[in-house]
Protein backbone atom coordinates (compact mmCIF):
# COMPACT_ATOMS: atom_id res chain seq x y z
CA UNK A 1 0.00 0.00 0.00
CA UNK A 2 2.81 2.42 0.83
CA UNK A 3 4.53 1.72 -2.45
CA UNK A 4 1.38 2.60 -4.38
CA UNK A 5 0.97 5.90 -2.50
CA UNK A 6 4.63 6.80 -3.15
CA UNK A 7 4.24 6.07 -6.87
CA UNK A 8 1.07 8.18 -7.01
CA UNK A 9 2.86 11.07 -5.30
CA UNK A 10 5.83 10.79 -7.68
CA UNK A 11 3.47 10.68 -10.67
CA UNK A 12 1.73 13.86 -9.53
CA UNK A 13 5.03 15.62 -8.92
CA UNK A 14 6.29 14.54 -12.35
CA UNK A 15 3.08 15.75 -13.99
CA UNK A 16 3.48 19.11 -12.23
CA UNK A 17 7.05 19.49 -13.48
CA UNK A 18 6.02 18.56 -17.02
CA UNK A 19 3.13 21.07 -17.00
CA UNK A 20 5.49 23.74 -15.64
CA UNK A 21 8.00 23.07 -18.44
CA UNK A 22 5.24 23.18 -21.06
CA UNK A 23 3.96 26.47 -19.63
CA UNK A 24 7.42 28.01 -19.63
CA UNK A 25 7.94 26.90 -23.22
CA UNK A 26 4.66 28.49 -24.32
CA UNK A 27 5.40 31.69 -22.40
CA UNK A 28 8.92 31.90 -23.87
CA UNK A 29 7.61 31.33 -27.38
CA UNK A 30 5.05 34.11 -26.87
CA UNK A 31 7.72 36.52 -25.56
CA UNK A 32 10.08 35.68 -28.43
CA UNK A 33 7.30 36.21 -30.97
CA UNK A 34 6.30 39.54 -29.46
CA UNK A 35 9.93 40.66 -29.44
CA UNK A 36 10.36 39.78 -33.11
CA UNK A 37 7.05 41.46 -33.98
CA UNK A 38 8.13 44.63 -32.17
CA UNK A 39 11.52 44.57 -33.87
CA UNK A 40 10.04 44.40 -37.38
CA UNK A 41 7.14 46.80 -36.78
CA UNK A 42 8.60 49.43 -34.44
CA UNK A 43 12.37 49.32 -34.06
CA UNK A 44 13.51 48.59 -37.62
CA UNK A 45 11.30 51.31 -39.21
CA UNK A 46 12.51 53.79 -36.60
CA UNK A 47 16.15 53.03 -37.44
CA UNK A 48 15.43 53.37 -41.16
CA UNK A 49 13.65 56.71 -40.61
CA UNK A 50 16.54 57.99 -38.50
CA UNK A 51 19.07 56.88 -41.10
CA UNK A 52 17.08 58.58 -43.87
CA UNK A 53 16.82 61.76 -41.78
CA UNK A 54 20.59 61.76 -41.24
CA UNK A 55 21.27 61.20 -44.93
CA UNK A 56 18.93 64.02 -45.91
CA UNK A 57 20.65 66.31 -43.40
CA UNK A 58 24.04 65.51 -44.92
CA UNK A 59 25.44 63.71 -41.92
CA UNK A 60 26.38 60.59 -43.88
CA UNK A 61 29.11 58.20 -42.89
CA UNK A 62 31.53 59.57 -45.45
CA UNK A 63 31.88 60.30 -49.15
CA UNK A 64 29.68 58.41 -51.54
CA UNK A 65 31.77 55.54 -52.85
CA UNK A 66 30.03 55.45 -56.22
CA UNK A 67 31.19 59.01 -57.00
CA UNK A 68 34.84 58.61 -56.03
CA UNK A 69 37.46 57.09 -58.29
CA UNK A 70 39.27 54.00 -57.06
CA UNK A 71 43.03 54.68 -57.01
CA UNK A 72 44.09 51.10 -56.32
CA UNK A 73 46.04 49.46 -59.11
CA UNK A 74 44.56 46.45 -60.90
CA UNK A 75 46.36 43.19 -60.14
CA UNK A 76 47.25 41.01 -63.10
CA UNK A 77 48.61 37.50 -63.13
Short mmCIF file of N, CA and C in Angstrom, two decimals, residues 2-13:
data_model
loop_
_atom_site.label_atom_id
_atom_site.label_comp_id
_atom_site.label_asym_id
_atom_site.label_seq_id
_atom_site.Cartn_x
_atom_site.Cartn_y
_atom_site.Cartn_z
N UNK A 2 1.94 1.25 0.79
CA UNK A 2 2.81 2.42 0.83
C UNK A 2 3.49 2.66 -0.51
N UNK A 3 3.85 1.59 -1.17
CA UNK A 3 4.53 1.72 -2.45
C UNK A 3 3.61 2.38 -3.48
N UNK A 4 2.34 2.03 -3.45
CA UNK A 4 1.38 2.60 -4.38
C UNK A 4 1.18 4.10 -4.10
N UNK A 5 1.14 4.49 -2.86
CA UNK A 5 0.97 5.90 -2.50
C UNK A 5 2.21 6.71 -2.92
N UNK A 6 3.40 6.11 -2.75
CA UNK A 6 4.63 6.80 -3.15
C UNK A 6 4.65 6.99 -4.67
N UNK A 7 4.26 5.97 -5.41
CA UNK A 7 4.24 6.07 -6.87
C UNK A 7 3.23 7.13 -7.31
N UNK A 8 2.08 7.19 -6.66
CA UNK A 8 1.07 8.18 -7.01
C UNK A 8 1.59 9.59 -6.75
N UNK A 9 2.28 9.77 -5.62
CA UNK A 9 2.86 11.07 -5.30
C UNK A 9 3.92 11.46 -6.33
N UNK A 10 4.78 10.51 -6.69
CA UNK A 10 5.83 10.79 -7.68
C UNK A 10 5.21 11.11 -9.05
N UNK A 11 4.14 10.40 -9.40
CA UNK A 11 3.47 10.68 -10.67
C UNK A 11 2.89 12.09 -10.69
N UNK A 12 2.29 12.50 -9.61
CA UNK A 12 1.73 13.86 -9.53
C UNK A 12 2.82 14.92 -9.58
N UNK A 13 3.93 14.66 -8.89
CA UNK A 13 5.03 15.62 -8.92
C UNK A 13 5.62 15.71 -10.33
#
